[in-house]
Amino acid sequence: MSTTSSSSEDENFIRVEEKVLEVMKKGSKFKTLDDLVELRWYCLLVLFMAEATAFTALASVTMMVFAGANPTVVGCDNTIVNGCHELSALKNLSGCTPILEYQFESVQVEFNYICEDAKKVKNTITIQTFGVLVGAAIFGQVSDNFGRRKALIISCIGNAIFNHISSYSPDLFYFALWRTVAGVFAGGITVVQMVYMVENIPRNHRMWIQNSITWSPNLILYPYIAYLSHDWRTLSVVIAAASVLSFFSLMLLEESPRWLVQKGKIEEARRLLIKIRKTDRLYSEDFEKDLDEVLKIETEKQAISSKKAKKYTFIHLFCTWKMISQTLTFIIGIICTTFITYALMYNMEKLTGSLYWNGAIIGAARWVVNILVSVADYKLHWFGRKLVNILSMLFTLLSLAVVAVFIFYTGKGGQVMSVGTTVAIAMCSQLFIAKYMMVNELYPTAVRNVAVSAVSMMSRIGSMFSPQLFYLSDIAEWIPYAVLVGMQLLDLVIFCATPTVIGCDNTTISDCHEFENFKNASKCSNPVLEYQFESVQVEFNYICDKAKMVKNTITVQTFGIVVGAAIFGQISDSFGRRKNTFTWSPNYIIFAYFAWLAQDWRTLLIVVSAASALSVLVFLLLEESPRWLVQKGKIEEARRLFIKIRKIDRLYSEDFEKDLDEVLRIEAEKEENAENDKKYTFIHLCCTWKMLGQTATFLVGFICSSMTMYALLFNMEKLSGSIYWNGAIIGATRWIINITVSLADYKLQWFGRKMSVTLSTVITLICLSGIIVFMKTGNVLSIGTNLIISMCAQLFLSKYLIVNELYPTAVRNLAMSAVSTMCRVGAMFSPQLFYLSDIAEWIPYAVLIGFQFVDLLIFSLFIPETKGVHLENHLPSKHGRIFGKSD
């Protein structure tokens, strides 16, 4: 009797308050917190921070593309050998010393992990990726509780310290250890920086910004940095420097105002919003009145939410049947995407041409795809997130299929493998973007960050095991691509650097099998390697089957990123976005060039460390997220920040402070009727059936996208041509795609997040299929891989944006942390995908097709369009939940 009466009173209270809110909104100039954010000076600082952190995260996560590149054995002492098999036979006969050829002095090169031993380095990628997974899970929760800015700052500092320490690693064990720890903080950067950025940029500009300043353009820059570094130790230092720059850029920013409001810190949010308004030179006396009105509205919303759940966890992502289906769709999709992406990237040394140019091309391709999708999303109303996912999956599927089929019929990848890898990675990039965007837009604020965190975690699972995929190439070269095709196909359905040994001592050999036979027969001990980058395999002599050991380290390294994403997602919500730490695509082009300059993995590590230091410097120029400050109840700090931003943007006026004070006052009054310091967990991402489905969809989707992209990236040495040019081309393609998507999103109203994800997935599927069909043609494999990676890059951007727009402020970073964690899970195991090529070359691409097909299917079924939606602050009513009804 009393329970029924209490429930009735709660419902009456909510109905009355909602009517009051409608009346208040009609009389206010600013309807929501989103209306207070404008593309002005403060936003430019946020964009600078986003670029610095994007490059830092990219370099940290994908360092093993160069540091784990397998060298080519070209001889053994004075004998020319052709492959690991001849080397093994000659080495066993004469005990000769292998002669290696490489573009980058990777871990394999320095520590002499060649042929079969090179696999030890690849296997460490899984461990490193596990660190990323843990970081994504932890920092998603931390950022929701303590603030986005704090979590980002801690992530940047930790990433800088441990990347620098890793540059002094005496052997593979310590290298994997310190890279895994650094991965924890890198995971924090990846999961929190997007939430922090989305909460500080205008709603109508999210898509094009996220696609323009993302991993894709940085994938163009990163190969150049790796080229300049020449070795993994230098590259580690460069990454540390980039982290430092990110830290300094964060110091110039404030906490997220939305987070402050969500946490009931109204006065702090008010102060911050006024500061931002003054920074933007938009401040006026009327602004404070309007601001107080907005904050009053938010306070009333908080009063309503006080009758709802206060703590949210991953379970809340499954609180309705609809959320269950959506969450599972995202989970499967991100695992497939991540596995495809990182399986290709961690084996990029297999591509023909320069390792650096391949990386830059992939980055450019990703960026082009991202931009095209952004433009379509902005200009075309019908071009939504779901369509982007489907198209990206199809292109990835096609490119991988073409590579797999081509290798199956010709026995060689050549340019086909290089192009296919570029397309696949580019498409997976768009898949990541589209899926993350849908997660952000689909889930309410209360569990948005939990959903993003869940999807991110699944993404890391995909990347964790992706380095081992190309071990299957020992059976047949086409098998890894066939596996990727299968994974991409799976993603689609549910959503709608091994070295070549060419000699041993003075004997010429053709492949690893011949090398092993020759080594056993002649006792030769000096395999002659041919390589473009002195990778870990080259330096440590991990060649042939041993090269898989290096690929396996990618899983370990990615685990570090997962750990970091989990930790710093939580930290950013508790301490701020800025203190924790766009897109990778353009930076991937630069990274390929830096890898070419570095020439070896040690130098490349120093370069990455330097980039991290630069990122820290950039962060010092920024302030904390005003939205986070408001959500945390730090109203005065938020007010100060808003005024500062308003002045920076040359929008400040005396009326602005009055408007800002009114908005913040609304938030303060709302907090009086709500509990302070409410704690939300990953369970709240699944508190309704709808959220459960959405969270599961994001988690699966990010794993699929991550697996697809990183499986190709970490096996890019299979592509014909220069590993540097392949990397640069992939980066350029990614960037072009990012820019194209950005323009489409900005100009075309019908081009939404969902269409972006759909298109990226469809293109990925098409590319994967094309790779399988034309696997024997080198150009098809290269083009297909390029497009797949580019599409996956766009997938990441779109999906991350969806996650940020779908989940409410209270759990937005938790959702980002979850999504980022799943992304790293996919990347963690992606290096191993191409191990299946030992059975048949097409199998890895077939697996990726399955991943992308599953991602496309579940994404199409469970994820709604989120373009133009207002960011929610609160979870659904407790009556519609399956979890957390008593919160």
PDB file of C-alpha atoms in Angstrom, residues 571-694:
ATOM      1  CA  ILE A 571      39.163   9.186 -13.672  1.00  0.00           C
ATOM      2  CA  SER A 572      37.928  11.748 -16.179  1.00  0.00           C
ATOM      3  CA  ASP A 573      34.406  11.548 -14.796  1.00  0.00           C
ATOM      4  CA  SER A 574      35.674  11.906 -11.231  1.00  0.00           C
ATOM      5  CA  PHE A 575      38.488  14.435 -11.677  1.00  0.00           C
ATOM      6  CA  GLY A 576      37.812  15.997 -15.059  1.00  0.00           C
ATOM      7  CA  ARG A 577      38.304  15.366 -18.776  1.00  0.00           C
ATOM      8  CA  ARG A 578      41.352  17.573 -19.106  1.00  0.00           C
ATOM      9  CA  LYS A 579      43.435  15.854 -16.487  1.00  0.00           C
ATOM     10  CA  ASN A 580      42.909  12.496 -18.118  1.00  0.00           C
ATOM     11  CA  THR A 581      43.809  13.553 -21.576  1.00  0.00           C
ATOM     12  CA  PHE A 582      39.947  13.636 -33.690  1.00  0.00           C
ATOM     13  CA  THR A 583      40.921  11.324 -35.594  1.00  0.00           C
ATOM     14  CA  TRP A 584      43.935   9.182 -36.296  1.00  0.00           C
ATOM     15  CA  SER A 585      43.624   9.191 -40.072  1.00  0.00           C
ATOM     16  CA  PRO A 586      45.699  12.272 -41.055  1.00  0.00           C
ATOM     17  CA  ASN A 587      48.192  11.456 -38.323  1.00  0.00           C
ATOM     18  CA  TYR A 588      48.639   7.997 -39.776  1.00  0.00           C
ATOM     19  CA  ILE A 589      50.063   9.576 -42.903  1.00  0.00           C
ATOM     20  CA  ILE A 590      52.540  11.507 -40.797  1.00  0.00           C
ATOM     21  CA  PHE A 591      53.254   8.446 -38.695  1.00  0.00           C
ATOM     22  CA  ALA A 592      54.252   6.469 -41.778  1.00  0.00           C
ATOM     23  CA  TYR A 593      56.722   9.201 -42.673  1.00  0.00           C
ATOM     24  CA  PHE A 594      58.140   9.309 -39.164  1.00  0.00           C
ATOM     25  CA  ALA A 595      58.487   5.530 -39.207  1.00  0.00           C
ATOM     26  CA  TRP A 596      60.446   5.853 -42.435  1.00  0.00           C
ATOM     27  CA  LEU A 597      62.684   8.481 -40.863  1.00  0.00           C
ATOM     28  CA  ALA A 598      63.084   6.425 -37.695  1.00  0.00           C
ATOM     29  CA  GLN A 599      63.987   3.283 -39.670  1.00  0.00           C
ATOM     30  CA  ASP A 600      63.968   1.172 -36.515  1.00  0.00           C
ATOM     31  CA  TRP A 601      61.573   0.505 -33.677  1.00  0.00           C
ATOM     32  CA  ARG A 602      63.713   2.048 -30.943  1.00  0.00           C
ATOM     33  CA  THR A 603      63.890   5.412 -32.660  1.00  0.00           C
ATOM     34  CA  LEU A 604      60.177   5.214 -33.398  1.00  0.00           C
ATOM     35  CA  LEU A 605      59.456   4.703 -29.698  1.00  0.00           C
ATOM     36  CA  ILE A 606      61.363   7.872 -28.899  1.00  0.00           C
ATOM     37  CA  VAL A 607      59.375   9.731 -31.550  1.00  0.00           C
ATOM     38  CA  VAL A 608      56.119   8.499 -30.023  1.00  0.00           C
ATOM     39  CA  SER A 609      57.306   9.592 -26.586  1.00  0.00           C
ATOM     40  CA  ALA A 610      58.136  13.030 -27.948  1.00  0.00           C
ATOM     41  CA  ALA A 611      54.664  13.238 -29.480  1.00  0.00           C
ATOM     42  CA  SER A 612      53.173  12.397 -26.096  1.00  0.00           C
ATOM     43  CA  ALA A 613      55.198  15.186 -24.527  1.00  0.00           C
ATOM     44  CA  LEU A 614      53.905  17.561 -27.185  1.00  0.00           C
ATOM     45  CA  SER A 615      50.349  16.484 -26.389  1.00  0.00           C
ATOM     46  CA  VAL A 616      50.904  17.312 -22.732  1.00  0.00           C
ATOM     47  CA  LEU A 617      52.085  20.780 -23.714  1.00  0.00           C
ATOM     48  CA  VAL A 618      48.955  21.276 -25.789  1.00  0.00           C
ATOM     49  CA  PHE A 619      46.716  20.158 -22.946  1.00  0.00           C
ATOM     50  CA  LEU A 620      48.258  22.771 -20.698  1.00  0.00           C
ATOM     51  CA  LEU A 621      46.812  25.380 -23.056  1.00  0.00           C
ATOM     52  CA  LEU A 622      43.288  24.109 -22.491  1.00  0.00           C
ATOM     53  CA  GLU A 623      40.875  24.101 -19.580  1.00  0.00           C
ATOM     54  CA  GLU A 624      38.788  21.358 -18.033  1.00  0.00           C
ATOM     55  CA  SER A 625      35.513  20.419 -19.696  1.00  0.00           C
ATOM     56  CA  PRO A 626      32.869  22.943 -18.561  1.00  0.00           C
ATOM     57  CA  ARG A 627      30.184  20.341 -19.045  1.00  0.00           C
ATOM     58  CA  TRP A 628      32.001  17.963 -16.684  1.00  0.00           C
ATOM     59  CA  LEU A 629      32.379  20.737 -14.099  1.00  0.00           C
ATOM     60  CA  VAL A 630      28.648  21.418 -14.230  1.00  0.00           C
ATOM     61  CA  GLN A 631      27.874  17.727 -13.970  1.00  0.00           C
ATOM     62  CA  LYS A 632      30.138  17.476 -10.924  1.00  0.00           C
ATOM     63  CA  GLY A 633      28.539  20.503  -9.274  1.00  0.00           C
ATOM     64  CA  LYS A 634      31.636  22.685  -9.560  1.00  0.00           C
ATOM     65  CA  ILE A 635      29.511  25.617 -10.622  1.00  0.00           C
ATOM     66  CA  GLU A 636      31.910  28.434  -9.806  1.00  0.00           C
ATOM     67  CA  GLU A 637      34.716  26.760 -11.671  1.00  0.00           C
ATOM     68  CA  ALA A 638      32.411  26.080 -14.583  1.00  0.00           C
ATOM     69  CA  ARG A 639      31.246  29.699 -14.519  1.00  0.00           C
ATOM     70  CA  ARG A 640      34.826  30.938 -14.565  1.00  0.00           C
ATOM     71  CA  LEU A 641      35.655  28.626 -17.421  1.00  0.00           C
ATOM     72  CA  PHE A 642      32.607  29.587 -19.490  1.00  0.00           C
ATOM     73  CA  ILE A 643      33.459  33.247 -19.089  1.00  0.00           C
ATOM     74  CA  LYS A 644      37.077  32.583 -20.005  1.00  0.00           C
ATOM     75  CA  ILE A 645      36.072  30.642 -23.098  1.00  0.00           C
ATOM     76  CA  ARG A 646      33.596  33.362 -24.064  1.00  0.00           C
ATOM     77  CA  LYS A 647      36.362  35.936 -23.832  1.00  0.00           C
ATOM     78  CA  ILE A 648      38.789  33.799 -25.802  1.00  0.00           C
ATOM     79  CA  ASP A 649      36.158  33.450 -28.526  1.00  0.00           C
ATOM     80  CA  ARG A 650      35.683  37.244 -28.508  1.00  0.00           C
ATOM     81  CA  LEU A 651      32.002  36.783 -27.658  1.00  0.00           C
ATOM     82  CA  TYR A 652      31.982  38.020 -24.084  1.00  0.00           C
ATOM     83  CA  SER A 653      29.551  40.683 -22.963  1.00  0.00           C
ATOM     84  CA  GLU A 654      28.223  41.823 -19.607  1.00  0.00           C
ATOM     85  CA  ASP A 655      24.864  40.242 -20.338  1.00  0.00           C
ATOM     86  CA  PHE A 656      26.535  36.879 -20.780  1.00  0.00           C
ATOM     87  CA  GLU A 657      27.343  36.492 -17.088  1.00  0.00           C
ATOM     88  CA  LYS A 658      23.732  37.125 -16.142  1.00  0.00           C
ATOM     89  CA  ASP A 659      22.559  34.527 -18.630  1.00  0.00           C
ATOM     90  CA  LEU A 660      25.208  32.113 -17.444  1.00  0.00           C
ATOM     91  CA  ASP A 661      24.329  32.641 -13.789  1.00  0.00           C
ATOM     92  CA  GLU A 662      20.702  31.903 -14.551  1.00  0.00           C
ATOM     93  CA  VAL A 663      21.595  28.659 -16.287  1.00  0.00           C
ATOM     94  CA  LEU A 664      23.896  27.615 -13.470  1.00  0.00           C
ATOM     95  CA  ARG A 665      21.333  28.640 -10.862  1.00  0.00           C
ATOM     96  CA  ILE A 666      18.828  26.281 -12.433  1.00  0.00           C
ATOM     97  CA  GLU A 667      21.346  23.489 -12.061  1.00  0.00           C
ATOM     98  CA  ALA A 668      22.013  24.437  -8.434  1.00  0.00           C
ATOM     99  CA  GLU A 669      18.307  24.379  -7.562  1.00  0.00           C
ATOM    100  CA  LYS A 670      17.935  21.077  -9.282  1.00  0.00           C
ATOM    101  CA  GLU A 671      20.765  19.638  -7.234  1.00  0.00           C
ATOM    102  CA  GLU A 672      18.978  20.556  -3.986  1.00  0.00           C
ATOM    103  CA  ASN A 673      16.410  17.888  -4.785  1.00  0.00           C
ATOM    104  CA  ALA A 674      18.949  15.324  -5.862  1.00  0.00           C
ATOM    105  CA  GLU A 675      21.635  13.300  -4.176  1.00  0.00           C
ATOM    106  CA  ASN A 676      25.160  14.608  -4.455  1.00  0.00           C
ATOM    107  CA  ASP A 677      28.037  12.702  -5.967  1.00  0.00           C
ATOM    108  CA  LYS A 678      25.945   9.992  -7.512  1.00  0.00           C
ATOM    109  CA  LYS A 679      28.026   7.039  -8.645  1.00  0.00           C
ATOM    110  CA  TYR A 680      27.309   5.266 -11.873  1.00  0.00           C
ATOM    111  CA  THR A 681      28.888   2.060 -13.064  1.00  0.00           C
ATOM    112  CA  PHE A 682      28.936  -0.012 -16.224  1.00  0.00           C
ATOM    113  CA  ILE A 683      25.797  -1.784 -15.006  1.00  0.00           C
ATOM    114  CA  HIS A 684      23.813   1.379 -15.703  1.00  0.00           C
ATOM    115  CA  LEU A 685      24.592   1.057 -19.402  1.00  0.00           C
ATOM    116  CA  CYS A 686      22.172  -1.871 -19.436  1.00  0.00           C
ATOM    117  CA  CYS A 687      19.442  -0.621 -17.088  1.00  0.00           C
ATOM    118  CA  THR A 688      16.718  -0.944 -19.738  1.00  0.00           C
ATOM    119  CA  TRP A 689      16.178  -3.501 -22.464  1.00  0.00           C
ATOM    120  CA  LYS A 690      16.788  -0.791 -25.022  1.00  0.00           C
ATOM    121  CA  MET A 691      20.062   0.278 -23.449  1.00  0.00           C
ATOM    122  CA  LEU A 692      21.055  -3.340 -22.972  1.00  0.00           C
ATOM    123  CA  GLY A 693      20.616  -3.998 -26.664  1.00  0.00           C
ATOM    124  CA  GLN A 694      22.393  -0.798 -27.627  1.00  0.00           C
TER     125      GLN A 694
END
